[in-house]
Coordinates of C-alpha atoms and ligand atoms in Angstrom, one line a residue:
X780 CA 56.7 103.6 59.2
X781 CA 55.6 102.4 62.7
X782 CA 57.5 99.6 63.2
X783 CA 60.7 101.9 62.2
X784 CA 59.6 104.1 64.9
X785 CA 59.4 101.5 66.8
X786 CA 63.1 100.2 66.3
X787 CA 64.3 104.1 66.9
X788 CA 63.7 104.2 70.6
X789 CA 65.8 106.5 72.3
X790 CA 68.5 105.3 74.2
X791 CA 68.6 104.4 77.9
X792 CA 70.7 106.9 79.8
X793 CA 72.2 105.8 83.3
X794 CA 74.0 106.8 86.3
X795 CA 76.7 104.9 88.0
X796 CA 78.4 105.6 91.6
X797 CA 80.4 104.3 94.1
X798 CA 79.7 104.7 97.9
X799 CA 81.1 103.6 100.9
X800 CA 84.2 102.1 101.9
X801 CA 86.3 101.1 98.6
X802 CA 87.3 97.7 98.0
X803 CA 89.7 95.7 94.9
X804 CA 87.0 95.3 92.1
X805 CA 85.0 98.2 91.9
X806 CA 86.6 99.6 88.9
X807 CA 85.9 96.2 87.3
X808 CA 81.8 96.3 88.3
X809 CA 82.0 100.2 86.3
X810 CA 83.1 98.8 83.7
X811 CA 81.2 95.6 83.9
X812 CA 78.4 97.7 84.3
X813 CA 79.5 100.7 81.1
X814 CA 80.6 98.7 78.4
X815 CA 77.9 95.8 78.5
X816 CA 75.3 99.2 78.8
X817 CA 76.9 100.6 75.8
X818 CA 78.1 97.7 73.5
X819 CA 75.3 95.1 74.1
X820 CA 72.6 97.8 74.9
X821 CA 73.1 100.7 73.2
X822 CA 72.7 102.9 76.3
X823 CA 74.5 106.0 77.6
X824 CA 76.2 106.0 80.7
X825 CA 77.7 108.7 83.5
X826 CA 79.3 108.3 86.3
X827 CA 78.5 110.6 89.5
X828 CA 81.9 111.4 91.5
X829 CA 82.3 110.5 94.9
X830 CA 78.9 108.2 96.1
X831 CA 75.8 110.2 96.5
X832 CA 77.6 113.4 96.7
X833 CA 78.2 113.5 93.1
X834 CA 74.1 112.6 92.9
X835 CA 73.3 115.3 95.1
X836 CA 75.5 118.3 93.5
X837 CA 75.0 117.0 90.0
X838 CA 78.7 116.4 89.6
X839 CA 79.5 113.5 86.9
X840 CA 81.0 112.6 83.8
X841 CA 79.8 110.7 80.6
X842 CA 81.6 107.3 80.4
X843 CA 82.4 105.9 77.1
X844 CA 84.2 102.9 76.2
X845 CA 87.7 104.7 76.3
X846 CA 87.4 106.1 79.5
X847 CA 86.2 102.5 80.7
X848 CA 89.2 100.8 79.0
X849 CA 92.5 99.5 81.0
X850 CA 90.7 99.5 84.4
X851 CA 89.6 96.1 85.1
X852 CA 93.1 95.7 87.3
X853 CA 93.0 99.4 89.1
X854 CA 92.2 99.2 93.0
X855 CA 90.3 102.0 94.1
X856 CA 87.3 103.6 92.2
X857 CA 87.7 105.8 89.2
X858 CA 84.7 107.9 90.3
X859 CA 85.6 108.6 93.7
X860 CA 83.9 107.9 96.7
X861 CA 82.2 109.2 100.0
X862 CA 80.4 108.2 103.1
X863 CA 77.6 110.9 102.2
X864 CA 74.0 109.7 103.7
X865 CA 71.6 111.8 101.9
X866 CA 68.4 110.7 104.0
X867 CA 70.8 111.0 107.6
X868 CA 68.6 114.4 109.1
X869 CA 70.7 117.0 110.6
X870 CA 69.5 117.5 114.6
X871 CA 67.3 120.4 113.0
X872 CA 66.3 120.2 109.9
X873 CA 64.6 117.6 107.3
X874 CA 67.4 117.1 104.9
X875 CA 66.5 118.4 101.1
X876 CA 69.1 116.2 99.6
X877 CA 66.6 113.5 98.4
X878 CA 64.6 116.2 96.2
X879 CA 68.0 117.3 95.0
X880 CA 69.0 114.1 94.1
X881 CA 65.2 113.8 92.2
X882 CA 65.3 116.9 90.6
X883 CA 69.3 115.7 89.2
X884 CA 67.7 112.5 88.2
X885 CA 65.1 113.8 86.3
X886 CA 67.1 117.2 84.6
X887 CA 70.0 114.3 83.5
X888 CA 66.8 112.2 82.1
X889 CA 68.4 109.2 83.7
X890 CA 66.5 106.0 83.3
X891 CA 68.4 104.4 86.0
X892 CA 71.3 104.7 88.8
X893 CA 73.7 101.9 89.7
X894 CA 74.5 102.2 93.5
X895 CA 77.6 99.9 94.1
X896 CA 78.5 100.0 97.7
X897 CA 78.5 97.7 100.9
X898 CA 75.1 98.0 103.3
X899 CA 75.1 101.4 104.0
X900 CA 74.6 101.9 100.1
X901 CA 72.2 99.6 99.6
X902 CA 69.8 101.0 102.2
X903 CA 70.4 104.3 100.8
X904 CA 69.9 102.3 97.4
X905 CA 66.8 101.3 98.7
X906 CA 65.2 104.5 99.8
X907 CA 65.9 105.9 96.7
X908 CA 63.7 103.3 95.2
X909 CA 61.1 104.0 97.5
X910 CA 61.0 107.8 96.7
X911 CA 60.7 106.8 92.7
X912 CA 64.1 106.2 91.1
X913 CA 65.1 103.6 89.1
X914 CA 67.8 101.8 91.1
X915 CA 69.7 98.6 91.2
X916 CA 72.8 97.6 93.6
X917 CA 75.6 96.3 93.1
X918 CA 76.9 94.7 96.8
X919 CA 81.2 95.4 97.4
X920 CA 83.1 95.2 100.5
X921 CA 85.7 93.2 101.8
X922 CA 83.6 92.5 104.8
X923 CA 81.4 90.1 102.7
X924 CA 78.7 91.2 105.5
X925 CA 75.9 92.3 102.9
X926 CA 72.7 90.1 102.6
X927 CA 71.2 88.4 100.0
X928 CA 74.7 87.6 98.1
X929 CA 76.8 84.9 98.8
X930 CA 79.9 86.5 98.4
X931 CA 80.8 90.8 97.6
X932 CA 83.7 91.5 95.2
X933 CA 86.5 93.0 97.2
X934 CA 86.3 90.1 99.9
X935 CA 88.4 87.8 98.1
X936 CA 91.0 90.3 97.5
X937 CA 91.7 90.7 101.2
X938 CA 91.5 87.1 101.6
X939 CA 94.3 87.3 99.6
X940 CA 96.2 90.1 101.4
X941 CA 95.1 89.1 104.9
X942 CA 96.5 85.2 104.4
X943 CA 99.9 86.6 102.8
X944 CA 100.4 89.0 105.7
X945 CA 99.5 85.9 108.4
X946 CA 102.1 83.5 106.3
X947 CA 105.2 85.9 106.7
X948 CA 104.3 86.3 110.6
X949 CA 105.2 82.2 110.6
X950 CA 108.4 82.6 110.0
X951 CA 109.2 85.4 112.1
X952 CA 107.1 84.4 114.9
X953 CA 108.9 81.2 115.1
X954 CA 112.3 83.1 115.2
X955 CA 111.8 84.7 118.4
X956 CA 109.1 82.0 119.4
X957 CA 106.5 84.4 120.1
X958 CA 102.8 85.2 119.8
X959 CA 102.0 86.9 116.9
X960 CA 98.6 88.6 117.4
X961 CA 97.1 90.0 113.5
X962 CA 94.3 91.7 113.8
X963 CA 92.3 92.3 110.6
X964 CA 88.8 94.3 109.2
X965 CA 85.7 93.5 108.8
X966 CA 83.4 95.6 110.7
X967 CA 80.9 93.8 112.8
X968 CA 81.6 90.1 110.6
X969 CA 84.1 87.7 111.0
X970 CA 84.3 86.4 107.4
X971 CA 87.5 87.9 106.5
X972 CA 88.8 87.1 109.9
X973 CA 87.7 83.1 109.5
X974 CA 88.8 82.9 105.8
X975 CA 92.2 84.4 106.5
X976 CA 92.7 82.8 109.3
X977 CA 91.8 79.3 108.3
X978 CA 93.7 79.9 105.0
X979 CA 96.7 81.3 107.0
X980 CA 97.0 78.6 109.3
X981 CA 96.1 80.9 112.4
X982 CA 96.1 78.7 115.6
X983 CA 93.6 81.0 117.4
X984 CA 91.1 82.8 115.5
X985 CA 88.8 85.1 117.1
X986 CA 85.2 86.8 115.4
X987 CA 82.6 88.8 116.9
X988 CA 79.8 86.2 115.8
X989 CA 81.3 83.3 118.5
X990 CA 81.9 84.3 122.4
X991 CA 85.3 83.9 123.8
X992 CA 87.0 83.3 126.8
X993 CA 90.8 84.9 127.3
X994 CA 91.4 82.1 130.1
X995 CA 90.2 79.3 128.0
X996 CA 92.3 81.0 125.0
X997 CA 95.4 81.5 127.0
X998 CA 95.6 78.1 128.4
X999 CA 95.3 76.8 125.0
X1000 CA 98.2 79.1 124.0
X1001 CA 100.5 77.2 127.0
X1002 CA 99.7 73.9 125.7
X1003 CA 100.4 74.9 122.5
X1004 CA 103.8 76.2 124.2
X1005 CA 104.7 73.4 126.1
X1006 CA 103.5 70.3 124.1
X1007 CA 103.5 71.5 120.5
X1008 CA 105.2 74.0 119.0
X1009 CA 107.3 77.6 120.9
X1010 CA 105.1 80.1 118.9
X1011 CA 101.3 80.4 118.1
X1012 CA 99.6 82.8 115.4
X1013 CA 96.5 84.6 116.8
X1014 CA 94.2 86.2 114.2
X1015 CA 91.3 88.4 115.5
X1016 CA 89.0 90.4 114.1
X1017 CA 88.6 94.0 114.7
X1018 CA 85.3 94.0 116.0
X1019 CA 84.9 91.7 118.7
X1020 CA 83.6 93.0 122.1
X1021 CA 86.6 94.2 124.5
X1022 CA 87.2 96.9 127.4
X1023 CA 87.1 99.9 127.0
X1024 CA 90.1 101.0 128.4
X1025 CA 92.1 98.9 125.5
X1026 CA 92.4 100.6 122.0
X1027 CA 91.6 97.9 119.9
X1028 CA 91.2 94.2 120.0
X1029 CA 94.6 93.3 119.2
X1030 CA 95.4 95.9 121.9
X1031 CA 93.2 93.7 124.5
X1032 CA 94.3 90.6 123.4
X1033 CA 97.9 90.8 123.6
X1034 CA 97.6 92.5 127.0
X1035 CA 95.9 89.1 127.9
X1036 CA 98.3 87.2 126.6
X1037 CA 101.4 88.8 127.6
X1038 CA 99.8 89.0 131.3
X1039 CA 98.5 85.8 131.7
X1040 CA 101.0 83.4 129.9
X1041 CA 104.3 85.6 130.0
X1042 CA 104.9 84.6 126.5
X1043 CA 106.0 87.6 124.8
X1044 CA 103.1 88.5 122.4
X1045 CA 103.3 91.0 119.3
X1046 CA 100.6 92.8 117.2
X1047 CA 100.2 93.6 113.6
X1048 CA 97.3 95.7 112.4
X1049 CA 97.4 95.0 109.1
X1050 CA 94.9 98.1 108.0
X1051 CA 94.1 99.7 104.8
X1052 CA 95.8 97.9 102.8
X1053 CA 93.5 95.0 103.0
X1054 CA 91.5 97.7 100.8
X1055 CA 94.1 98.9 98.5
X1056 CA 95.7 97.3 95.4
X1057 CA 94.6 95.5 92.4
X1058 CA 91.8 92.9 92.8
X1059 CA 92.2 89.0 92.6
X1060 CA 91.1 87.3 89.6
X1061 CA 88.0 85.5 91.2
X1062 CA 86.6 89.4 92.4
X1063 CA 87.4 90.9 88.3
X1064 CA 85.1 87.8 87.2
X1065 CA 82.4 88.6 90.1
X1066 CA 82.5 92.2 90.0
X1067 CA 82.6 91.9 85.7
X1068 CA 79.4 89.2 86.2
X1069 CA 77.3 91.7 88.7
X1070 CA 78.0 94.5 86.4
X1071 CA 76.6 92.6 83.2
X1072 CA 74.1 91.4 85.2
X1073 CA 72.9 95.1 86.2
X1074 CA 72.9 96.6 82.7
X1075 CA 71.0 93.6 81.7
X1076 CA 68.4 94.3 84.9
X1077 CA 68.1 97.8 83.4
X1078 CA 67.6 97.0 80.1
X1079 CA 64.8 94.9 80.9
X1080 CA 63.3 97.7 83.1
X1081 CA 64.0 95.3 86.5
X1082 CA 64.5 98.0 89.0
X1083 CA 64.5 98.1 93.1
X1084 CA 67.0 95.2 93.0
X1085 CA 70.4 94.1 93.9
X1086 CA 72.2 91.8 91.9
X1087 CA 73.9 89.1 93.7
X1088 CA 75.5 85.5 93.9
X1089 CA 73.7 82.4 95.2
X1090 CA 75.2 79.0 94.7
X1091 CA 77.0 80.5 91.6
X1092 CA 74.4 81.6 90.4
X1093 CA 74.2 85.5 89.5
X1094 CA 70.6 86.7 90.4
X1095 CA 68.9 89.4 91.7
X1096 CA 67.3 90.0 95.2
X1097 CA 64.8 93.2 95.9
X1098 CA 66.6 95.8 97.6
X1099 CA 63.7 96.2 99.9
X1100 CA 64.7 93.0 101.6
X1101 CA 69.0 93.5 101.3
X1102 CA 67.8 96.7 103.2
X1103 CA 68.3 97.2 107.2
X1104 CA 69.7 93.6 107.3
X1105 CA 74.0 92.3 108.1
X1106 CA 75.0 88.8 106.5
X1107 CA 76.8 87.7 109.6
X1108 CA 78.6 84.2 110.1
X1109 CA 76.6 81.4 110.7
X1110 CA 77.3 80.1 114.3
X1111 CA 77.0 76.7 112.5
X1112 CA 79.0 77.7 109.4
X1113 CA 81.1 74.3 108.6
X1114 CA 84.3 76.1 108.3
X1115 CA 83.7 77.1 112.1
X1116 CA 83.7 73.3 112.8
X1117 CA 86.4 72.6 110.7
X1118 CA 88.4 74.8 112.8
X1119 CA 87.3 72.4 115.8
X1120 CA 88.2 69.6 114.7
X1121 CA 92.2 70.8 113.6
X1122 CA 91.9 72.1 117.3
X1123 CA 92.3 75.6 116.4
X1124 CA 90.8 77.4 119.5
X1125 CA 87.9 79.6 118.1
X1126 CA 85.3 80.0 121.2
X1127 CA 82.2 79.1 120.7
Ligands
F6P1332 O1 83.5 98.3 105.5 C1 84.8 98.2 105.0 C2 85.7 98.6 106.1 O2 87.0 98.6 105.6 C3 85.6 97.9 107.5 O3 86.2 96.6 107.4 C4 86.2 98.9 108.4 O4 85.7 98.7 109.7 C5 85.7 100.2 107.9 O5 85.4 100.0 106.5 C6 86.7 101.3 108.0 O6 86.1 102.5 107.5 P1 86.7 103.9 107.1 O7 87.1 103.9 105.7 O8 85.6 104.8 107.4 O9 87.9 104.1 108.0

């Protein structure tokens, strides 16, 4: 009689959400996620709508297999998403979302909540942890800026975007041998910007992590103009430093261009829809491995973690030490060197 009470534990029940920015693959990490809870697990799953705003006003819906069926190829999220901080204080008051979001916890009887999101999430992940959730992460951006992983699913996506977008500006920059000047996302990290450009054969690539001078740069561009060949690409990420009386840093680095070299110079920012659209087949299989990974963190009661990729290995890493911190480009990353030695101008 004891052991068959044993065997009749109740259920896990959890929560899933997506926060942040959306990315290619998230859909693919819910279901990674659901049906790995549910078939190999046994567990019941919801999912909150839009981040932590669906936490905080108890908005969700229970997932089951159908519902989690025919959306491993879907961009977007399913469950929505938000930039909602629930521990951001207003200028006058403490905020009570937190004991909202305890008090939802503990009415749903949840055993755990999946936070999928990029860095803002995963400190919010982190706090929640600290104030007595069950939580694990699940890192997504196409940034690729969030510590402790190798690699975030959505980043390969927009590898794949950004590169496709830099190989039809060959052809047209060569027509009217110009500059073409892309500039592409990434917040405050050049990986998508070094990727892309490498991959799209960009003759100048520009990231926030490595200083630049637009002298050095455009002299470069005239030898390239003179001795080489009548049109250069220029790929530059959105967030390195430049004047504030320029818009963005395409903006600035054209008007360098165009007033130091009189080539004519033209610039493409490519957007959202490095963030839209169906992700690759390398982010299904990472987002599908961090979702397995997370119900199987859950179902071993491993909580206050963030599964991630190391060496191609999918582990886990304690959210208190994801928390606070940006995976930036090394300034000694080898593809940085690469990139020196094909003489692509990159600063230094
Ligand atoms: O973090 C993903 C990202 O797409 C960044 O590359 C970009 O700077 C930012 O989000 C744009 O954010 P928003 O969706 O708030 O415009």
């Amino acid at each position: 009689m004891r052991a068959k009470l044993l065997t009749m534990a109740k259920p896990k029940r959890i929560g899933i959400l997506s926060a942040g920015g959306d990315c290619p693959g998230i859909n693919a990490a819910i279901r990674g996620v659901g049906k790995t809870a549910i078939s190999h697990y046994g567990m019941e799953v919801i999912g909150f709508s839009s981040g932590f705003s669906g936490l905080i006003n108890n908005e969700y819906v229970e997932l089951s297999e159908v519902n989690l069926s025919g959306i491993l190829t879907l961009g977007g999220t399913i469950l929505g998403t938000s930039r909602e901080k629930p521990f951001k204080k207003s200028k006058d008051q403490e905020s009570d979302k937190p004991e909202l979001i305890k008090k939802n916890y503990k009415d749903l009887k949840l055993d755990c909540v999946v936070c999928i999101g990029g860095n803002g999430t995963q400190k919010t992940a982190s706090m929640l942890s600290d104030i007595g959730l069950n939580i694990v992460g699940i890192p997504k951006t196409i940034d690729n800026d969030v510590w402790g992983t190798d690699f975030t699913f959505g980043f390969d996506s927009a590898v794949n975007i950004a590169t496709e977008a830099i190989d039809r500006l060959h052809s047209t920059a060569n027509s009217h041998q110009r500059i073409m000047v892309i500039e592409l996302m990434g917040h405050t990290a050049g990986w998508l910007t070094l990727f892309s450009g490498m991959a799209g054969g960009g003759d100048v690539i520009l990231i926030p992590e490595l200083s630049f001078d637009t002298k050095e740069m455009n002299r470069y561009l005239m030898t390239r103009f003179t001795k080489k060949k009548p049109y250069s690409i220029v790929v530059v990420a959105e967030g390195i430093p430049f004047p504030k009386e320029f818009r963005s840093a395409s903006d600035f680095i054209c008007y360098s261009i165009e007033s130091e070299t009189k080539l004519e110079a033209r610039k493409t920012v490519l957007g959202y829809v490095q963030r839209g659209g169906s992700p690759s087949p390398m982010d299904r299989i990472l987002a599908t491995r961090f979702g397995a990974k997370a119900s199987q963190l859950i179902s071993e009661d491993d909580y206050g973690k963030m599964v991630a990729t190391k060496g191609g290995n999918t582990i886990s890493v304690p959210l208190k030490e994801v928390s606070g911190k940006l995976n930036l480009v090394p300034t000694n990353y080898s593809l940085i060197q690469k990139a020196r030695e094909l003489d692509i101008y990159i600063g230094g």
